[in-house]
Short mmCIF file of C-alpha atoms (C1' of nucleotides) in Angstrom, two decimals:
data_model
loop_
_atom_site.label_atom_id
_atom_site.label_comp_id
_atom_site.label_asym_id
_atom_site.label_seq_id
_atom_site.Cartn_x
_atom_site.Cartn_y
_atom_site.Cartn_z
CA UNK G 39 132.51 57.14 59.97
CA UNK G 40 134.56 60.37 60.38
CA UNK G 41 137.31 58.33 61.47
CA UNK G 42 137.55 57.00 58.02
CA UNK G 43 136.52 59.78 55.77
CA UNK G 44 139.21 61.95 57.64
CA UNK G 45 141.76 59.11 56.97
CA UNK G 46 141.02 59.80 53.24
CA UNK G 47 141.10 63.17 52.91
CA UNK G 48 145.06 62.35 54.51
CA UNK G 49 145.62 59.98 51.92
CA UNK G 50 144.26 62.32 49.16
CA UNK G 51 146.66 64.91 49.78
CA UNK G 52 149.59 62.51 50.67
CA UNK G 53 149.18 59.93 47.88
CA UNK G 54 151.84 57.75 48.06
CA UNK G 55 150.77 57.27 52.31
CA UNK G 56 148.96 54.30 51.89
CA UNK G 57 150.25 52.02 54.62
CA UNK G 58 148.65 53.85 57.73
CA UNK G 59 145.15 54.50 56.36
CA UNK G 60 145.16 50.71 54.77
CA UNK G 61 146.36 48.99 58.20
CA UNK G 62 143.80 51.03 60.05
CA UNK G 63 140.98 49.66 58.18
CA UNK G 64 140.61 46.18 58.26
CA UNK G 65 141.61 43.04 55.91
CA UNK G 66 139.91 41.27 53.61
CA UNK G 67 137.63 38.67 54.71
CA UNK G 68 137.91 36.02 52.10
CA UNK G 69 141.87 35.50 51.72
CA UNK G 70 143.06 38.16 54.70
CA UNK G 71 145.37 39.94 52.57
CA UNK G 72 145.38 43.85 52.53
CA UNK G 73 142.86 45.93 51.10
CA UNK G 74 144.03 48.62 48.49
CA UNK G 75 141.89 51.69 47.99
CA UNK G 76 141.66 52.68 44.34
CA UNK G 77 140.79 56.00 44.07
CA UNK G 78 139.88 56.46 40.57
CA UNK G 79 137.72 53.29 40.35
CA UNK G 80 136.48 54.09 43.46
CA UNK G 81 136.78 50.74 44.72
CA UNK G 82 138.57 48.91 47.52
CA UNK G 83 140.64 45.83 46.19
CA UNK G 84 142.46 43.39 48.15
CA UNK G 85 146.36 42.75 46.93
CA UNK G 86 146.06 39.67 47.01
CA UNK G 87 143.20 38.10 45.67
CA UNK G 88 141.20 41.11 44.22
CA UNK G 89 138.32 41.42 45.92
CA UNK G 90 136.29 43.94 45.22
CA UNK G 91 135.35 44.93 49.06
CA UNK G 92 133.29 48.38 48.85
CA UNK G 93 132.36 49.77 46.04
CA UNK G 94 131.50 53.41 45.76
CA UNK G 95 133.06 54.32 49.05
CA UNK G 96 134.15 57.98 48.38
CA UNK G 97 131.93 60.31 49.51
CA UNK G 98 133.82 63.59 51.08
CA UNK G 99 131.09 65.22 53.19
CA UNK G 100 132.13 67.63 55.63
CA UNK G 101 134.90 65.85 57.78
CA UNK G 102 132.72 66.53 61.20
CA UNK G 103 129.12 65.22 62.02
CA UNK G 104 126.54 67.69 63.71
CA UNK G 105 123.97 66.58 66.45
CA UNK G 106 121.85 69.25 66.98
CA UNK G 107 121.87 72.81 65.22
CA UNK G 108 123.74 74.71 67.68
CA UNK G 109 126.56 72.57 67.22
CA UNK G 110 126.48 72.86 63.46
CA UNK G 111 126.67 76.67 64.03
CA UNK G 112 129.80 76.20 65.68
CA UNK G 113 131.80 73.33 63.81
CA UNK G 114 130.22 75.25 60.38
CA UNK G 115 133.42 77.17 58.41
CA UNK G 116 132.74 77.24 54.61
CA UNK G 117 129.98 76.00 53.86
CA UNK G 118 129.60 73.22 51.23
CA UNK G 119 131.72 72.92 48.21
CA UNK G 120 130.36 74.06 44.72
CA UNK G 121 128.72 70.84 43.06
CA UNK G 122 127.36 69.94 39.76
CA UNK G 123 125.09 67.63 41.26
CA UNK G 124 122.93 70.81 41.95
CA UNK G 125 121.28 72.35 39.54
CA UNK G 126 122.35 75.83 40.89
CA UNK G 127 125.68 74.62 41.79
CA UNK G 128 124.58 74.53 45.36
CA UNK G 129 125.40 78.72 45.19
CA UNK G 130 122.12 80.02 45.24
CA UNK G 131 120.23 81.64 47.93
CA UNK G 132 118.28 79.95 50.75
CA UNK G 133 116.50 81.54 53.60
CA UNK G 134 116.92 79.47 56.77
CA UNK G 135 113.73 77.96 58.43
CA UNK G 136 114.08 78.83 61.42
CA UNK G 137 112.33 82.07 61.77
CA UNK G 138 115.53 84.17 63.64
CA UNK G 139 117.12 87.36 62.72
CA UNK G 140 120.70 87.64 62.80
CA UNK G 141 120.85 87.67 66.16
CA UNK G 142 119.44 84.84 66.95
CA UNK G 143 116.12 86.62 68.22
CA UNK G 144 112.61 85.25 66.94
CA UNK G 145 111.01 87.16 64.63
CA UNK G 146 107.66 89.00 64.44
CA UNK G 147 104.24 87.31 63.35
CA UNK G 148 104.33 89.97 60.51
CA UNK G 149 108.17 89.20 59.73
CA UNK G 150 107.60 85.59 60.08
CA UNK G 151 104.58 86.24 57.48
CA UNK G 152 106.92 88.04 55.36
CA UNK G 153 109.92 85.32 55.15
CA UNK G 154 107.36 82.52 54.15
CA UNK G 155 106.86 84.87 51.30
CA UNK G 156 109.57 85.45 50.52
CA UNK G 157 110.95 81.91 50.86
CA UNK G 158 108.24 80.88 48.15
CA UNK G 159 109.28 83.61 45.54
CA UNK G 160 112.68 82.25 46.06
CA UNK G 161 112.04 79.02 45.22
CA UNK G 162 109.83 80.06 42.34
CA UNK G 163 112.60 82.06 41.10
CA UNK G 164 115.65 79.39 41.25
CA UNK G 165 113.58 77.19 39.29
CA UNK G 166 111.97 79.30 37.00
CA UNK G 167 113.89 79.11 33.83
CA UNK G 168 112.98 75.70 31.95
CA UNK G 169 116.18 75.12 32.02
CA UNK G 170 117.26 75.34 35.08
CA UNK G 171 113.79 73.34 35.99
CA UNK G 172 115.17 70.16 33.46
CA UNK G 173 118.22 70.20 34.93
CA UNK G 174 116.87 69.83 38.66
CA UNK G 175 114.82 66.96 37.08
CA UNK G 176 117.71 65.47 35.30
CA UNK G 177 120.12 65.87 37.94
CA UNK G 178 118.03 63.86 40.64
CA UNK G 179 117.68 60.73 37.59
CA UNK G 180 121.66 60.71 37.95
CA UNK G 181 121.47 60.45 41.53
CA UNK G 182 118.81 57.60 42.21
CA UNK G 183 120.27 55.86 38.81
CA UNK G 184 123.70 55.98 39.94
CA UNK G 185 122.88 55.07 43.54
CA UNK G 186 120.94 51.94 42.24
CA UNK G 187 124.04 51.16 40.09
CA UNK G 188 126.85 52.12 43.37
CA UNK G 189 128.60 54.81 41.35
CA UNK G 190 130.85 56.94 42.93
CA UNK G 191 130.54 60.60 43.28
CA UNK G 192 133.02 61.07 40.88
CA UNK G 193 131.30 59.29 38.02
CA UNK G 194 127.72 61.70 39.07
CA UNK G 195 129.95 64.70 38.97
CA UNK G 196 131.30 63.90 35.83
CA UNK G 197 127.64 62.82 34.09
CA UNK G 198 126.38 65.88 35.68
CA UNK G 199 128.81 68.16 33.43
CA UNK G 200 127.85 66.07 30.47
CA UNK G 201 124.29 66.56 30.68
CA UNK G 202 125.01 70.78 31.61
CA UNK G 203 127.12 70.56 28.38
CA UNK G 204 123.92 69.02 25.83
CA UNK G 205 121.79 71.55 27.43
CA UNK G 206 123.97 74.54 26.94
CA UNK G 207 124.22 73.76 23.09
CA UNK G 208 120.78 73.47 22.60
CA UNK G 209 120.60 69.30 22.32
CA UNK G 210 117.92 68.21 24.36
CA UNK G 211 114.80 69.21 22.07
CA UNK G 212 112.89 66.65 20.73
CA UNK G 213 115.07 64.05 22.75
CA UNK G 214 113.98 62.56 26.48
CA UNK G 215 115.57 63.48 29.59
CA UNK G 216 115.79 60.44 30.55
CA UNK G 217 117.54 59.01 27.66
CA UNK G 218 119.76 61.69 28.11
CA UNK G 219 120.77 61.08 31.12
CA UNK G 220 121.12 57.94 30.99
CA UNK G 221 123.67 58.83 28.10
CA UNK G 222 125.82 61.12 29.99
CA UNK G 223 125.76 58.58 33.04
CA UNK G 224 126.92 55.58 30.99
CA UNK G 225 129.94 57.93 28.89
CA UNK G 226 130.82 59.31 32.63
CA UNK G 227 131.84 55.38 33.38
CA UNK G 228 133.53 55.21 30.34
CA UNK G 229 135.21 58.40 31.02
CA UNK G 230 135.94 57.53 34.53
CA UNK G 231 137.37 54.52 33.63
CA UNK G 232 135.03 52.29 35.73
CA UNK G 233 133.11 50.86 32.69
CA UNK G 234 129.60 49.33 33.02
CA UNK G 235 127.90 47.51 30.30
CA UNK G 236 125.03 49.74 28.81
CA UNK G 237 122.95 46.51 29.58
CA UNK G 238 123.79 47.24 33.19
CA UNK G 239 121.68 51.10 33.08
CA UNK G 240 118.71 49.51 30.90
CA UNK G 241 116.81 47.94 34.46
CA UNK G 242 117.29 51.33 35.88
CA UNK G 243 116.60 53.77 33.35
CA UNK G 244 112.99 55.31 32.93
CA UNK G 245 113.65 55.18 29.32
CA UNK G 246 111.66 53.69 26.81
CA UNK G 247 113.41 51.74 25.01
CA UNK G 248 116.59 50.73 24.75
CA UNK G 249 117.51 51.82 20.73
CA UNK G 250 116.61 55.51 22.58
CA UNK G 251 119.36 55.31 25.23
CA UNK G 252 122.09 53.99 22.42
CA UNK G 253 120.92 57.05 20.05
CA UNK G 254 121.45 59.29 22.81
CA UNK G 255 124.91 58.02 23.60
CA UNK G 256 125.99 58.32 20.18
CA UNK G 257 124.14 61.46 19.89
CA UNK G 258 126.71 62.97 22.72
CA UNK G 259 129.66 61.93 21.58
CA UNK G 260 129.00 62.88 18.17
CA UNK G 261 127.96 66.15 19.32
CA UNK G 262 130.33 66.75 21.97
CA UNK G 263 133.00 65.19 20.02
CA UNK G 264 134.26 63.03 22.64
CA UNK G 265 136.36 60.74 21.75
CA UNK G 266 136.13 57.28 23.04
CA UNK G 267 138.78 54.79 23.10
CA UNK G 268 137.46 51.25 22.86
CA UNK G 269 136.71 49.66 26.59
CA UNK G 270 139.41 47.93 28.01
CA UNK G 271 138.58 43.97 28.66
CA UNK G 272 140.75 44.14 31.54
CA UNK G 273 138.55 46.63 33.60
CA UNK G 274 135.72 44.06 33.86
CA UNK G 275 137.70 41.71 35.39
CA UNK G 276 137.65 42.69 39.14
CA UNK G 277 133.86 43.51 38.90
CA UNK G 278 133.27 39.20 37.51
CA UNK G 279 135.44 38.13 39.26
CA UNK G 280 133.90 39.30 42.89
CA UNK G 281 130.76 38.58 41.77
CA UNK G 282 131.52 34.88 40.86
CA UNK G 283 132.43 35.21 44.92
CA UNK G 284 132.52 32.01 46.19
CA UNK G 285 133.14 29.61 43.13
CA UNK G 286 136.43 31.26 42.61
CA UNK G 287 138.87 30.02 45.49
CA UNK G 288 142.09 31.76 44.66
CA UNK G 289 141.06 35.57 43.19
CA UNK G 290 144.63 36.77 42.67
CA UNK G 291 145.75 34.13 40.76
CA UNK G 292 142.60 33.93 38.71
CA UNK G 293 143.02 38.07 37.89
CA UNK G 294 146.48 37.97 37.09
CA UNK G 295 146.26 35.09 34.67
CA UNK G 296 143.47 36.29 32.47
CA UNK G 297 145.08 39.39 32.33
CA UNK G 298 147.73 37.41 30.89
CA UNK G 299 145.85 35.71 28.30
CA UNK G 300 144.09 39.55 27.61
CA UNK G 301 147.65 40.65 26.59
CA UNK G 302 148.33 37.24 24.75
CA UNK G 303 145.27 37.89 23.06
CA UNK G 304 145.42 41.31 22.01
CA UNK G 305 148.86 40.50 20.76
CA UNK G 306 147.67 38.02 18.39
CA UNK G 307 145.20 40.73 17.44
CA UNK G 308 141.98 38.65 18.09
CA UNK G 309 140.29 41.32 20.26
CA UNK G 310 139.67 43.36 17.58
CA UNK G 311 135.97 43.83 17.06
CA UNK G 312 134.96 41.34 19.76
CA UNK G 313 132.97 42.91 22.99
CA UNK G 314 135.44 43.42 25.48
CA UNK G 315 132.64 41.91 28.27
CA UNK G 316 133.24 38.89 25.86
CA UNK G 317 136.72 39.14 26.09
CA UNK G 318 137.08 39.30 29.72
CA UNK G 319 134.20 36.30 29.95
CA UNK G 320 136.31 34.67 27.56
CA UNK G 321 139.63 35.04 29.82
CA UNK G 322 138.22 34.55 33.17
CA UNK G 323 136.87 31.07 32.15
CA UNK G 324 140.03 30.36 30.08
CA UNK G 325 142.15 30.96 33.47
CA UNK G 326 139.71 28.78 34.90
CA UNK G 327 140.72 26.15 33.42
CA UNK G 328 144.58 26.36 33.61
CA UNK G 329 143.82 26.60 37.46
CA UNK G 330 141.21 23.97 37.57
CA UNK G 331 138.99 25.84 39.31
CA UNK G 332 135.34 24.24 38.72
CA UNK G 333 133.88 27.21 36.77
CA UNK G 334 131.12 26.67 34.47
CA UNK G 335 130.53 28.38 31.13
CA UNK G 336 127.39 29.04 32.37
CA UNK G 337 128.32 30.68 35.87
CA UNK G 338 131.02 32.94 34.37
CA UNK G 339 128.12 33.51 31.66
CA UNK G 340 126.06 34.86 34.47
CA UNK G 341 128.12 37.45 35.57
CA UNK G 342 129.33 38.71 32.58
CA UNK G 343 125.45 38.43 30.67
CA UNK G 344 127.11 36.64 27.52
CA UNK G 345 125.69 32.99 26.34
CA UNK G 346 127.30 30.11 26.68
CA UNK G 347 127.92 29.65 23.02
CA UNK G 348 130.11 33.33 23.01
CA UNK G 349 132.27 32.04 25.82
CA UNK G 350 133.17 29.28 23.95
CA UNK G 351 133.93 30.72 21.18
CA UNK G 352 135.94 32.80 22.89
CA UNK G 353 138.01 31.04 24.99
CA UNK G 354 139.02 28.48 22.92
CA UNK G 355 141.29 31.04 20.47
CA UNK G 356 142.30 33.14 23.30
CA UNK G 357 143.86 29.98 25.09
CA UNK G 358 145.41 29.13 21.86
CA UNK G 359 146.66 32.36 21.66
CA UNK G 360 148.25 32.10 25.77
CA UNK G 361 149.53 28.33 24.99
CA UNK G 362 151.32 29.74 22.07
CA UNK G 363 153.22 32.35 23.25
CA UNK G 364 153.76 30.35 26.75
CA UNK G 365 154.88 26.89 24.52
CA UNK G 366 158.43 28.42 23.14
"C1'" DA Y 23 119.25 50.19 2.92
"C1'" DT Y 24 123.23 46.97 2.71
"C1'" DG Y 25 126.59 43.70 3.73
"C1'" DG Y 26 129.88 41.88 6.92
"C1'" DT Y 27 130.56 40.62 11.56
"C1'" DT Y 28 129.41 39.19 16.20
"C1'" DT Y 29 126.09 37.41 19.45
"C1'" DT Y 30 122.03 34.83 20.63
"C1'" DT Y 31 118.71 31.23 20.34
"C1'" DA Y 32 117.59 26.59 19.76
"C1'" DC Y 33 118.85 22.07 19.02
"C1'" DT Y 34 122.12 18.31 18.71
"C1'" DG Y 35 125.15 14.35 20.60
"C1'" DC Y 36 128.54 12.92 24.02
"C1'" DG Y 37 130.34 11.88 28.51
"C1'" DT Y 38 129.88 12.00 33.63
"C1'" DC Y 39 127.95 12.11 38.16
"C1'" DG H 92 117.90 11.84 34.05
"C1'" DA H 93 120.38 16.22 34.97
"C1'" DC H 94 124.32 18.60 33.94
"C1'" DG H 95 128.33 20.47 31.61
"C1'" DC H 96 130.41 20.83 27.29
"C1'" DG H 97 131.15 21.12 22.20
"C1'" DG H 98 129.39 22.00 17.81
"C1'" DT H 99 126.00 23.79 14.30
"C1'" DA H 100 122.56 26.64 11.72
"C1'" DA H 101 119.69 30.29 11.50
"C1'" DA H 102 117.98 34.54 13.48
"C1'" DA H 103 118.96 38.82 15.60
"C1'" DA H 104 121.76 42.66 16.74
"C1'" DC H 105 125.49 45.53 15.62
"C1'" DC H 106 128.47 48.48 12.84
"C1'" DA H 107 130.35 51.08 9.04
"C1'" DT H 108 129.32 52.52 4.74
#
DNA sequence: ATGGTTTTTACTGCGTC
DNA sequence: GACGCGGTAAAAACCAT
């Protein structure tokens, strides 16, 4: 593993060296064409056929692995970087377990006595404001939510600030955590520009209904006056188009023609005020078509959690729309 | 609350394998 | 007969006002 993560911490300073760290790692097993990393999605995409191959792949740890503790006291240097995914910011104190002074020595019963104690009033002191205490609740909901979901790091940092930002102006009485954070987690995608459908968080969230989640959401941006542009169809399309996997036998071609009929679309102004999931249903099984691949209304359906009857309704103006343009 | 819009549900007939 | 597809009407969900 470091091999890799140390081949993207090159690439992240270097951006435009992409041809070493891509060759290194290996091709894509359903069309062998080279895999892309895309670092703000946090995905890896084949060129050619746009495979989604690894999702939620970044994860900079330390760039050297540990066996024992010795060696960690020797590779050590900085310590870890400052996080929001810690309710303290990962800055506050801890008192090591192992019961050694500074130099290494073991300590007395009565000193050993004495860190315990102090280790507990420690503990009950980083967590003592209420706070600080919903925030280390919150905080671990954006973890196991996000990890069920395969967001990237990037998209948990950013929910993380969102949630410190309601509870520094006071927003979270009278409203559930978990609604909350469910919220921040959904406008992070947004923000991150790897959009999931709010359907996508409802079989993960602890929330209790679903109208709570959507009042939260608008709740946030009202309050934090973020402004959110409308979702882009086009970012759904790599995430239904891997998952129709195997039904779809040439990817590329697939992508880069409902893209076209997006644009055709949006030119003719009949997005406006349809779901963009819709959209991009719409456009995958449009493409579909023109490249007679046997895709159902249902299948593409599936993957994209719109009925049959809103595909077709759909499609049909949006290849209209791409015939059109395409006829003169 | 209301009205306009989109999406879903349920049901239909048609053609094909 | 099962399946995919197209269409419809009515209900539900959504959104701005």
């Amino acid at each position: 593993m470091s091999e890799t993560q140390r081949g993207e911490r090159r690439q992240e300073q270097e951006t435009q060296e992409e041809t070493e760290s891509t060759s290194e790692t290996n091709n894509c097993n359903d069309c062998g064409g080279r895999l892309r990393t895309n670092e703000s999605r946090g995905e890896v995409v084949c060129e050619d056929c746009g495979l989604v191959a690894e999702q939620d792949e970044i994860d900079r740890g330390p760039e050297w692995r540990a066996f024992d503790s010795q060696e960690r006291d020797e590779k050590s240097r900085v310590g870890a970087p400052t996080t929001n995914l810690m309710h303290d910011k990962g800055l506050s104190t801890d008192i090591g377990w192992q019961n050694k002074d500074a130099h290494g020595r073991t300590l007395s019963s009565t000193q050993r006595e004495k860190m315990k104690r102090l280790r507990t009033w420690n503990e009950r002191f980083r967590t003592q404001d209420s706070k600080e205490r919903n925030l280390k609740q919150a905080l671990g909901e954006v973890e196991r939510m996000a990890s069920a979901l395969g967001l990237n790091k990037q998209v948990k940092e950013t929910a993380s600030v969102l949630y410190r930002r309601c509870l520094e102006e006071d927003m979270l009485p009278g409203r559930s955590i978990e609604a909350m954070v469910t919220a921040s987690l959904y406008a992070a995608c947004r923000q991150c520009d790897m959009p999931r459908a709010l359907d996508d968080f409802f079989p993960v969230t602890r929330a209790r209904d679903d109208m709570e989640v959507k009042r939260a959401y608008k709740y946030i941006m009202k309050e934090l006056n973020l402004g959110m542009e409308p979702i882009d169809p086009r970012s759904f399309l790599n995430q239904y188009l891997s998952d129709l996997g195997d039904k779809i036998s040439n990817r590329q071609k697939m992508r880069q023609s409902s893209e076209e009929i997006l644009d055709a679309t949006e030119r003719e102004n009949l997005h406006s005020g349809k779901s963009p999931t819709a959209l991009a249903a719409g456009a995958i099984y449009a493409s579909g078509l023109i490249h007679s691949e046997d895709l159902t209304q249902g299948e593409v359906g599936e993957v994209a959690s719109k009925s049959t009857v809103t595909i077709r309704n759909r499609y049909q103006d949006m290849l209209k729309a791409y015939r059109n343009e395409n006829a003169e």
